[in-house]
GROMACS .gro file of N, CA, C and O in nm:
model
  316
    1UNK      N    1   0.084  -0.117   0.000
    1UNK     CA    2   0.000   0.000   0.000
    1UNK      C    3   0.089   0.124   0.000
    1UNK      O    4   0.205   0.121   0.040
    2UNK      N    5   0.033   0.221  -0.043
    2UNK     CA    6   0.129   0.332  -0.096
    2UNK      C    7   0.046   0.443  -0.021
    2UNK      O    8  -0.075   0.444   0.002
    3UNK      N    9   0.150   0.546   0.015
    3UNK     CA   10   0.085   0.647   0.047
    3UNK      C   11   0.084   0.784  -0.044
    3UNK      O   12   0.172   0.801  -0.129
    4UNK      N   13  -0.030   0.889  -0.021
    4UNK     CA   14  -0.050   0.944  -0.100
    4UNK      C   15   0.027   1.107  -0.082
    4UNK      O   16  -0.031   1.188  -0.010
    5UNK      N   17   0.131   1.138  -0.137
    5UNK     CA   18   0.176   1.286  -0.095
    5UNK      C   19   0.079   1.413  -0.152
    5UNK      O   20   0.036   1.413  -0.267
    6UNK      N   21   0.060   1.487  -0.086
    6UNK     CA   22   0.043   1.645  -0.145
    6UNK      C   23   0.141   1.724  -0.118
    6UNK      O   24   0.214   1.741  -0.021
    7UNK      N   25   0.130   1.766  -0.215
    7UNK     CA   26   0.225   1.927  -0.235
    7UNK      C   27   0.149   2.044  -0.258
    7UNK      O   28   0.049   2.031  -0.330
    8UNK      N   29   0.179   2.168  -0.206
    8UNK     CA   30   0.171   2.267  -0.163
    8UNK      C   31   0.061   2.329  -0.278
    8UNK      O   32   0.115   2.406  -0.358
    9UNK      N   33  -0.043   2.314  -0.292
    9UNK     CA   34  -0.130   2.422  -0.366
    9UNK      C   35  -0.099   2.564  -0.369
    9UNK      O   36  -0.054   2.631  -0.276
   10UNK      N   37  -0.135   2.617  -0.526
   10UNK     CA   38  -0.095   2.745  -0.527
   10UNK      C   39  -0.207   2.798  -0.601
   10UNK      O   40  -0.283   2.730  -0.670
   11UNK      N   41  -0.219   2.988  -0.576
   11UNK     CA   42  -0.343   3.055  -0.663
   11UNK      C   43  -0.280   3.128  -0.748
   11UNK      O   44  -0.174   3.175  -0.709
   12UNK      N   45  -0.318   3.154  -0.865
   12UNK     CA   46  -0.246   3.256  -1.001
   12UNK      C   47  -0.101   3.190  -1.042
   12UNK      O   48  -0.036   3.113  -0.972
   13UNK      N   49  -0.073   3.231  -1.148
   13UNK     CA   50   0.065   3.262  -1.182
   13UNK      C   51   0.078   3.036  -1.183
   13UNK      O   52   0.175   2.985  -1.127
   14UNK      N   53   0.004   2.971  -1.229
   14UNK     CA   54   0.076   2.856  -1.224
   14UNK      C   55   0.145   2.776  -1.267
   14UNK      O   56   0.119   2.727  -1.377
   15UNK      N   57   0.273   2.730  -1.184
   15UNK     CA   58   0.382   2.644  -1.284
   15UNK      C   59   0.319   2.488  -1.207
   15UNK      O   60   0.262   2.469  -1.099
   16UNK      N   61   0.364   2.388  -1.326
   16UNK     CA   62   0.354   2.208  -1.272
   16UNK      C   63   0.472   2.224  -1.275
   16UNK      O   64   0.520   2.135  -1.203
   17UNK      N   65   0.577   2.306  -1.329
   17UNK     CA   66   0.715   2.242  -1.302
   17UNK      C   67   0.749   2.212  -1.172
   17UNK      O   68   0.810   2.106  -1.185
   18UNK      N   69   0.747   2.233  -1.079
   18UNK     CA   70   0.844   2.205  -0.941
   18UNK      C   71   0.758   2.082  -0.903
   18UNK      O   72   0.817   1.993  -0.840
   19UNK      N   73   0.629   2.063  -0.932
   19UNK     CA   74   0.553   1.905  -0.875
   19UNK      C   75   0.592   1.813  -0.960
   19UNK      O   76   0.574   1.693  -0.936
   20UNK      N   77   0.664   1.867  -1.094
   20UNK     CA   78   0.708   1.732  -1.187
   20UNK      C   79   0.838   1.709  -1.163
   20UNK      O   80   0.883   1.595  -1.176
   21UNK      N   81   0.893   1.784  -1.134
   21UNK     CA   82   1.043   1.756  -1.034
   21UNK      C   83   1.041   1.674  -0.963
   21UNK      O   84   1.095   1.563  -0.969
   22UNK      N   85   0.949   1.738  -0.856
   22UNK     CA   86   0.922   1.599  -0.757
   22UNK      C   87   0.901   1.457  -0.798
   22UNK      O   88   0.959   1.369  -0.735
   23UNK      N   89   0.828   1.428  -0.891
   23UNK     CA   90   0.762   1.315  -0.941
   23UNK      C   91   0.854   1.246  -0.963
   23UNK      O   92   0.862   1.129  -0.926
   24UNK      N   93   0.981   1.337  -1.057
   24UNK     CA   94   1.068   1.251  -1.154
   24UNK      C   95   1.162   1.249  -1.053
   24UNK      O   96   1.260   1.180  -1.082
   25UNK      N   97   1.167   1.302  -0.941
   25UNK     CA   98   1.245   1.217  -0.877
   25UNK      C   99   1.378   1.347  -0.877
   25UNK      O  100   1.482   1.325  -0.815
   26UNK      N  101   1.356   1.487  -0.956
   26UNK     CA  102   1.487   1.539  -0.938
   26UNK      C  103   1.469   1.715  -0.891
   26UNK      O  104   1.506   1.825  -0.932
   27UNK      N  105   1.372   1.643  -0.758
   27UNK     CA  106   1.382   1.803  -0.674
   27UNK      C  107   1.485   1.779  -0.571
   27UNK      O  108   1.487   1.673  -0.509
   28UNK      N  109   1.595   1.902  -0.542
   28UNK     CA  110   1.666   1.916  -0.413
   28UNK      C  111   1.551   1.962  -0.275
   28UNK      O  112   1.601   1.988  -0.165
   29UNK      N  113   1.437   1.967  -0.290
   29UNK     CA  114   1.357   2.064  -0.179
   29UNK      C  115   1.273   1.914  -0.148
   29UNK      O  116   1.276   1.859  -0.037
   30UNK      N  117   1.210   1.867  -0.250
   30UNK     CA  118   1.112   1.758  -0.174
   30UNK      C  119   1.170   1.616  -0.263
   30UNK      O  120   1.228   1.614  -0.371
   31UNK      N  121   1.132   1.510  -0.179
   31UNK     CA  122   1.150   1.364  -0.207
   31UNK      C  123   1.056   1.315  -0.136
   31UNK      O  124   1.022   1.336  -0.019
   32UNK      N  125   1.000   1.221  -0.247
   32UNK     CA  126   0.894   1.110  -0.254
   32UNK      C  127   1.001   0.994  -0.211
   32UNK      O  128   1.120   1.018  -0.229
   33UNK      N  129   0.949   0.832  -0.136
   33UNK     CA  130   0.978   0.764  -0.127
   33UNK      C  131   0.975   0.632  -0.203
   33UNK      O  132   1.022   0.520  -0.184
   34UNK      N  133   0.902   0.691  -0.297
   34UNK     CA  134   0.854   0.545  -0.420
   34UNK      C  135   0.824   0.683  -0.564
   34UNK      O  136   0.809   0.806  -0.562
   35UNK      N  137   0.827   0.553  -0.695
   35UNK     CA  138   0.829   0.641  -0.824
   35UNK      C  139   0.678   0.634  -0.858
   35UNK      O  140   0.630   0.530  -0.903
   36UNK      N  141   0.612   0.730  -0.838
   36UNK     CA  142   0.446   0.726  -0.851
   36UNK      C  143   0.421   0.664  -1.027
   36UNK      O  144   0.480   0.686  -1.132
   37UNK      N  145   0.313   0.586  -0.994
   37UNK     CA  146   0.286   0.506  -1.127
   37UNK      C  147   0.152   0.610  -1.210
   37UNK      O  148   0.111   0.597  -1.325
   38UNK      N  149   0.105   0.720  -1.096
   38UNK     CA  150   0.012   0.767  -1.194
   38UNK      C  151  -0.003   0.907  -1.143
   38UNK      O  152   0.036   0.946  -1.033
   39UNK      N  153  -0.060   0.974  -1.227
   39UNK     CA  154  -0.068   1.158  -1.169
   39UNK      C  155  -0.157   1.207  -1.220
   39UNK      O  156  -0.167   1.215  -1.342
   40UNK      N  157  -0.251   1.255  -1.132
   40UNK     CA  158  -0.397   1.292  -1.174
   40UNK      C  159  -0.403   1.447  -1.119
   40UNK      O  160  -0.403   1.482  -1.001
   41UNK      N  161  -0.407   1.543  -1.256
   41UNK     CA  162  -0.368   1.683  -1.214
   41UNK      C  163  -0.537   1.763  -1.268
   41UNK      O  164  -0.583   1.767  -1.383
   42UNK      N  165  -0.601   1.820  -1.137
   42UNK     CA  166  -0.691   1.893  -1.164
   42UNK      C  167  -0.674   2.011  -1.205
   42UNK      O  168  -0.625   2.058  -1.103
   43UNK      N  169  -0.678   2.117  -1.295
   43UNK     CA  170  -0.629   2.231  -1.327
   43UNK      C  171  -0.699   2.298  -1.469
   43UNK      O  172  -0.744   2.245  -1.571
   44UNK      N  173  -0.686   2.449  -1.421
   44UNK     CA  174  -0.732   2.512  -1.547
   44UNK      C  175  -0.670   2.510  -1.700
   44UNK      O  176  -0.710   2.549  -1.810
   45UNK      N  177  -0.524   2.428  -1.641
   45UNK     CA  178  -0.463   2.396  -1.799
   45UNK      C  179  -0.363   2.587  -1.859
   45UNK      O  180  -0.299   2.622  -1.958
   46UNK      N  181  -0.417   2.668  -1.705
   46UNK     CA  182  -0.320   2.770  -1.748
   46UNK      C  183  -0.220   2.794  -1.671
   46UNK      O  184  -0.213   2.859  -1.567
   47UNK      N  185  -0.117   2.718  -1.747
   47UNK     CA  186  -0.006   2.707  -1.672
   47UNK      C  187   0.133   2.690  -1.718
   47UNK      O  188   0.155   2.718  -1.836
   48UNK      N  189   0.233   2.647  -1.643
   48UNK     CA  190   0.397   2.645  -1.737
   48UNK      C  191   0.393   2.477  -1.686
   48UNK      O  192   0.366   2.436  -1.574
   49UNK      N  193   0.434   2.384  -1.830
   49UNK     CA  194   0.485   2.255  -1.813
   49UNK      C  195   0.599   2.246  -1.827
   49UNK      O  196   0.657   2.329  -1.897
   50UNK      N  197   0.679   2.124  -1.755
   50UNK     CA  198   0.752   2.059  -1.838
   50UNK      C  199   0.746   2.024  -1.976
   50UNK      O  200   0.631   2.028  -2.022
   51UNK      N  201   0.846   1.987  -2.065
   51UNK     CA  202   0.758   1.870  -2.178
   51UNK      C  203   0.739   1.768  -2.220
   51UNK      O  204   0.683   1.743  -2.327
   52UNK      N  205   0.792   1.674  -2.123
   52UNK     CA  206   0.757   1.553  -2.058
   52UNK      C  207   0.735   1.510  -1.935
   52UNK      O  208   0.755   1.586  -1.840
   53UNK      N  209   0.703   1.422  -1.923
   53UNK     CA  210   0.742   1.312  -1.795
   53UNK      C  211   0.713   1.156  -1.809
   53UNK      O  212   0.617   1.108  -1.869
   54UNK      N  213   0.810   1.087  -1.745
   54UNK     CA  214   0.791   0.948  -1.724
   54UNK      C  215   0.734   0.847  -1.639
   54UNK      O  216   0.753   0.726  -1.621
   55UNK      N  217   0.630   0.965  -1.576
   55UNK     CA  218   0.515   0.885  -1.522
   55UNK      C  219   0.353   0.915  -1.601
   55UNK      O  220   0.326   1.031  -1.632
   56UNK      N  221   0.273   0.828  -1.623
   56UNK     CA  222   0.190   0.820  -1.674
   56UNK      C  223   0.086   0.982  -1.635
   56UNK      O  224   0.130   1.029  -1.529
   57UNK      N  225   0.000   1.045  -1.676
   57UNK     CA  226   0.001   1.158  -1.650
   57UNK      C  227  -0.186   1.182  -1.665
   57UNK      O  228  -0.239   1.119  -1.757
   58UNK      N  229  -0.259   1.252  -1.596
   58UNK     CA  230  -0.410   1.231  -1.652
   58UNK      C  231  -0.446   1.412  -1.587
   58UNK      O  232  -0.443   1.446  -1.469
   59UNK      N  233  -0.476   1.500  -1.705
   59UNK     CA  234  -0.512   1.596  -1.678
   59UNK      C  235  -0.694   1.595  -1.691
   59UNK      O  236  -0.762   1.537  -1.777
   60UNK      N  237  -0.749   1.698  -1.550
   60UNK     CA  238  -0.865   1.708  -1.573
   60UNK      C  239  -0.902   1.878  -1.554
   60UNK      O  240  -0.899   1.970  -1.473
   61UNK      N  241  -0.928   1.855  -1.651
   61UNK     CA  242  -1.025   2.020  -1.660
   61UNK      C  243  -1.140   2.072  -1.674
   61UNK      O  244  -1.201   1.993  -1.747
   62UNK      N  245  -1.221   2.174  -1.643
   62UNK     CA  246  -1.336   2.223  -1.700
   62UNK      C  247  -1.298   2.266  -1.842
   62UNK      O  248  -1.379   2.243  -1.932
   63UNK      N  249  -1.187   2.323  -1.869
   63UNK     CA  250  -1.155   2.406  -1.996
   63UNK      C  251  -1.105   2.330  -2.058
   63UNK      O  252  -1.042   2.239  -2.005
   64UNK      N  253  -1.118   2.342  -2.200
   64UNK     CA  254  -1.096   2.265  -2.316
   64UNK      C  255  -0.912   2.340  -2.334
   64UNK      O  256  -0.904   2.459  -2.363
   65UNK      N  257  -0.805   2.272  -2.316
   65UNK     CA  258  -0.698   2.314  -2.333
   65UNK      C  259  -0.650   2.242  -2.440
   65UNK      O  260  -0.739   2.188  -2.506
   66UNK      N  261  -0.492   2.216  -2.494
   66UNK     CA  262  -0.412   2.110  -2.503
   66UNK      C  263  -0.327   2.092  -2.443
   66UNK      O  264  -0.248   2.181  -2.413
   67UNK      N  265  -0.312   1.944  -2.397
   67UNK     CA  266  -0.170   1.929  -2.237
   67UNK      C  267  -0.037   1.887  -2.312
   67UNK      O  268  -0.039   1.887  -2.435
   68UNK      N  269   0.047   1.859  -2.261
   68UNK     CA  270   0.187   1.861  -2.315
   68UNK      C  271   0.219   1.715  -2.334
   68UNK      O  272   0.287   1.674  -2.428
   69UNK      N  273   0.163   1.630  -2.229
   69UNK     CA  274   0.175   1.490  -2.247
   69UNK      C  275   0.033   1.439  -2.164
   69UNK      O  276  -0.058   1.510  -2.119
   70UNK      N  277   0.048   1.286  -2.159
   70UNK     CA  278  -0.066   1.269  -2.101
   70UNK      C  279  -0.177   1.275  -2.182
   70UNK      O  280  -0.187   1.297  -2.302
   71UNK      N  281  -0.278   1.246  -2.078
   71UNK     CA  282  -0.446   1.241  -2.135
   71UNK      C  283  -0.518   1.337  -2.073
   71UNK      O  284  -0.539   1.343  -1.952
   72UNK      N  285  -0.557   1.413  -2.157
   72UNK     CA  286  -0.660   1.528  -2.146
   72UNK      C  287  -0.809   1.451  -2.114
   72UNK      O  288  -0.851   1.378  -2.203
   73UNK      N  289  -0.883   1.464  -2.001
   73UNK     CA  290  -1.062   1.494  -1.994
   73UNK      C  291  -1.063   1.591  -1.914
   73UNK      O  292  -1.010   1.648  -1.819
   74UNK      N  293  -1.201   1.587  -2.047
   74UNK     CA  294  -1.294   1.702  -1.977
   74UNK      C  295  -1.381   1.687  -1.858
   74UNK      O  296  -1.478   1.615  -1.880
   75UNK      N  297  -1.373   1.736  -1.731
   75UNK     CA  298  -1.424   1.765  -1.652
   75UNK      C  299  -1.538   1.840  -1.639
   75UNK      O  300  -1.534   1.963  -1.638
   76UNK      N  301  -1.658   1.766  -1.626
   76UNK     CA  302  -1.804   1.842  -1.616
   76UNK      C  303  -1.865   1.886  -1.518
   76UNK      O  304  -1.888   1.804  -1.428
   77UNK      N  305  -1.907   2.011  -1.503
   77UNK     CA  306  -1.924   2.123  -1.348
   77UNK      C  307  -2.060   2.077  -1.368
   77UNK      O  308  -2.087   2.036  -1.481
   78UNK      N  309  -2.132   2.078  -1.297
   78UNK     CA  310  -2.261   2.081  -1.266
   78UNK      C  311  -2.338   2.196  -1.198
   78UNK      O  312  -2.287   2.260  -1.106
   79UNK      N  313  -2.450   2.218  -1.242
   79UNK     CA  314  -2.500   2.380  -1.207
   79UNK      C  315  -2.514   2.426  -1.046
   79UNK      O  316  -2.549   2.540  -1.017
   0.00000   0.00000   0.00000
């Protein structure tokens, strides 16, 4: 059984770079103890990527974007 990390939520101005650091394993600030097999990123899609990564990757949005890697769904708000 694996446990689940969070990292630090942020408002405006958003980068995934420093959480894909983490992932891949090559931040000096945070370390994970295992190589996560999956990454499920909720987000408006306005943001700075990497342009890869080597963990499997699943973006969800309300907004119709295009992501850099990974699988894009659309995320449906309800009234």
């Amino acid at each position: 059984e694996k446990e689940i990390i969070n990292l630090k939520p942020t408002l405006g101005g958003t980068s995934h770079m420093e959480a894909f650091e983490v992932i891949e394993g090559k931040s000096d600030k945070y370390k994970i103890p295992f190589k996560p097999q999956l990454v499920v990123c909720f987000t408006d899609l306005e943001s700075r990527f990497p342009e890869s990564c080597s963990v499997g990757t699943v973006w969800l949005s309300s907004v119709e974007h295009d992501v850099p890697f990974g699988k894009y769904l659309k995320l449906e708000m309800g009234d």
